[in-house]
Amino acid sequence: MPVRSEGSTLGRIPMATPRKIREYVEATDVPQLVLLLTETMREHGSTNSGEYESDTEAAIEAEFTRRLQEMMFSVTYRILGEEFTDAELDELIAFVKSPVAKKARELMPMIQGEMLTMLSDKKPEIDRMMKEITREILSKHKR
């Protein structure tokens, strides 16, 4: 498990609101990070690449990507909600050079590390999810 920064406040009552966290996420490269991590999962064989017809494969990949990204965003939202207040996120969104900007840079490796740890820890669940998606899509395509 990644080590939290020295100034970490993990364990405090979440302070940032979901609206403010979403605003921060949309203003940063978190969505690109999630896409990068999703691509990494594809490269490591968590998908059915080449096993089904192209339209079926595309449907499976789309649903797998959606569910995987949902899992990764939940980790991001949890950490940001535990570590930042709305006021701090306002400072980040404005990209002001401040101690809170430094704190965000320090937290990004932790978020990335926890996403990767979560993906690794949940590999059996993710593999089951992929099989479930495959069954769902195949049953729809058989009709």
Short mmCIF file of C-alpha atoms in Angstrom, two decimals:
data_model
loop_
_atom_site.label_atom_id
_atom_site.label_comp_id
_atom_site.label_asym_id
_atom_site.label_seq_id
_atom_site.Cartn_x
_atom_site.Cartn_y
_atom_site.Cartn_z
CA MET A 1 0.00 0.00 0.00
CA PRO A 2 1.39 3.43 -0.91
CA VAL A 3 2.62 5.57 1.96
CA ARG A 4 0.69 8.74 2.63
CA SER A 5 2.48 12.07 2.77
CA GLU A 6 3.64 13.37 6.13
CA GLY A 7 0.91 16.02 6.20
CA SER A 8 -1.85 13.56 5.37
CA THR A 9 -5.13 14.01 7.18
CA LEU A 10 -6.56 10.62 6.28
CA GLY A 11 -9.14 9.58 8.78
CA ARG A 12 -10.69 12.99 9.25
CA ILE A 13 -14.32 13.51 8.37
CA PRO A 14 -14.59 14.16 4.61
CA MET A 15 -14.76 17.88 4.05
CA ALA A 16 -14.91 18.49 0.30
CA THR A 17 -18.32 18.26 -1.33
CA PRO A 18 -18.88 15.92 -4.29
CA ARG A 19 -19.71 18.95 -6.47
CA LYS A 20 -16.39 20.60 -5.65
CA ILE A 21 -14.46 17.35 -6.12
CA ARG A 22 -16.10 16.87 -9.54
CA GLU A 23 -15.18 20.45 -10.46
CA TYR A 24 -11.56 19.80 -9.46
CA VAL A 25 -11.41 16.47 -11.32
CA GLU A 26 -12.77 18.10 -14.48
CA ALA A 27 -10.13 20.85 -14.23
CA THR A 28 -7.20 18.43 -13.88
CA ASP A 29 -5.64 15.51 -15.70
CA VAL A 30 -7.40 12.89 -13.54
CA PRO A 31 -9.66 11.82 -16.45
CA GLN A 32 -6.57 11.29 -18.64
CA LEU A 33 -4.94 9.28 -15.85
CA VAL A 34 -8.01 7.06 -15.62
CA LEU A 35 -7.89 6.51 -19.40
CA LEU A 36 -4.18 5.68 -19.16
CA LEU A 37 -4.80 3.17 -16.38
CA THR A 38 -7.68 1.64 -18.35
CA GLU A 39 -5.37 1.21 -21.35
CA THR A 40 -2.78 -0.39 -19.06
CA MET A 41 -5.38 -2.91 -17.92
CA ARG A 42 -6.13 -3.76 -21.56
CA GLU A 43 -2.44 -4.28 -22.26
CA HIS A 44 -2.17 -6.70 -19.35
CA GLY A 45 -4.83 -9.06 -20.67
CA SER A 46 -7.89 -8.10 -18.68
CA THR A 47 -10.00 -7.95 -21.81
CA ASN A 48 -11.14 -10.41 -24.48
CA SER A 49 -9.28 -8.73 -27.33
CA GLY A 50 -9.70 -10.68 -30.54
CA GLU A 51 -12.01 -13.36 -29.15
CA TYR A 52 -15.34 -12.11 -30.55
CA GLU A 53 -16.80 -10.33 -33.56
CA SER A 54 -15.78 -6.68 -33.75
CA ASP A 55 -19.18 -5.21 -32.77
CA THR A 56 -19.46 -7.59 -29.82
CA GLU A 57 -15.88 -6.90 -28.80
CA ALA A 58 -16.51 -3.14 -29.00
CA ALA A 59 -19.58 -3.45 -26.77
CA ILE A 60 -17.65 -5.53 -24.24
CA GLU A 61 -14.71 -3.10 -24.24
CA ALA A 62 -17.01 -0.09 -23.82
CA GLU A 63 -18.84 -1.60 -20.85
CA PHE A 64 -15.61 -2.87 -19.28
CA THR A 65 -14.04 0.60 -19.66
CA ARG A 66 -17.10 2.28 -18.13
CA ARG A 67 -17.13 -0.01 -15.09
CA LEU A 68 -13.37 0.11 -14.57
CA GLN A 69 -13.33 3.90 -14.77
CA GLU A 70 -16.20 4.07 -12.30
CA MET A 71 -14.08 2.05 -9.85
CA MET A 72 -11.04 4.30 -10.34
CA PHE A 73 -13.03 7.52 -10.01
CA SER A 74 -14.50 6.27 -6.72
CA VAL A 75 -10.95 5.96 -5.30
CA THR A 76 -10.10 9.47 -6.52
CA TYR A 77 -13.28 11.00 -5.07
CA ARG A 78 -12.77 9.23 -1.73
CA ILE A 79 -9.18 10.43 -1.35
CA LEU A 80 -9.95 14.00 -2.41
CA GLY A 81 -12.97 14.11 -0.10
CA GLU A 82 -10.81 12.95 2.81
CA GLU A 83 -7.84 15.18 2.07
CA PHE A 84 -9.25 18.51 0.84
CA THR A 85 -11.89 21.08 1.72
CA ASP A 86 -13.95 22.98 -0.86
CA ALA A 87 -11.82 26.07 -0.22
CA GLU A 88 -8.64 24.12 -0.94
CA LEU A 89 -10.10 22.74 -4.14
CA ASP A 90 -11.04 26.28 -5.20
CA GLU A 91 -7.37 27.22 -4.85
CA LEU A 92 -6.33 24.20 -6.91
CA ILE A 93 -8.86 24.92 -9.62
CA ALA A 94 -7.47 28.44 -9.94
CA PHE A 95 -3.97 26.91 -10.24
CA VAL A 96 -2.58 29.32 -7.68
CA LYS A 97 0.95 28.56 -6.54
CA SER A 98 0.42 27.80 -2.91
CA PRO A 99 1.12 25.17 -0.25
CA VAL A 100 -2.12 23.45 -1.21
CA ALA A 101 -0.90 23.09 -4.82
CA LYS A 102 2.20 21.35 -3.46
CA LYS A 103 -0.02 19.07 -1.42
CA ALA A 104 -1.97 18.10 -4.54
CA ARG A 105 1.22 17.23 -6.42
CA GLU A 106 2.26 15.05 -3.50
CA LEU A 107 -1.11 13.28 -3.43
CA MET A 108 -1.23 12.40 -7.14
CA PRO A 109 1.30 9.56 -6.82
CA MET A 110 -0.71 8.20 -3.89
CA ILE A 111 -3.94 8.32 -5.90
CA GLN A 112 -2.22 6.60 -8.81
CA GLY A 113 -0.65 4.04 -6.50
CA GLU A 114 -3.95 3.29 -4.80
CA MET A 115 -5.68 2.94 -8.19
CA LEU A 116 -3.03 0.46 -9.29
CA THR A 117 -3.20 -1.35 -5.94
CA MET A 118 -7.00 -1.49 -6.17
CA LEU A 119 -6.80 -2.85 -9.71
CA SER A 120 -4.28 -5.46 -8.65
CA ASP A 121 -6.20 -6.42 -5.51
CA LYS A 122 -9.44 -6.62 -7.44
CA LYS A 123 -8.10 -8.53 -10.45
CA PRO A 124 -10.28 -11.60 -9.75
CA GLU A 125 -13.32 -9.32 -9.39
CA ILE A 126 -12.38 -7.45 -12.56
CA ASP A 127 -11.95 -10.74 -14.43
CA ARG A 128 -15.40 -11.87 -13.20
CA MET A 129 -16.83 -8.51 -14.28
CA MET A 130 -15.36 -9.01 -17.75
CA LYS A 131 -16.93 -12.47 -18.01
CA GLU A 132 -20.28 -11.07 -16.84
CA ILE A 133 -20.13 -8.27 -19.40
CA THR A 134 -19.23 -10.79 -22.09
CA ARG A 135 -22.24 -12.97 -21.20
CA GLU A 136 -24.54 -9.92 -21.13
CA ILE A 137 -23.36 -8.63 -24.50
CA LEU A 138 -23.38 -12.08 -26.11
CA SER A 139 -26.94 -12.70 -24.96
CA LYS A 140 -28.04 -9.35 -26.45
CA HIS A 141 -26.29 -10.11 -29.76
CA LYS A 142 -27.90 -13.56 -30.04
CA ARG A 143 -31.41 -12.06 -30.18
#
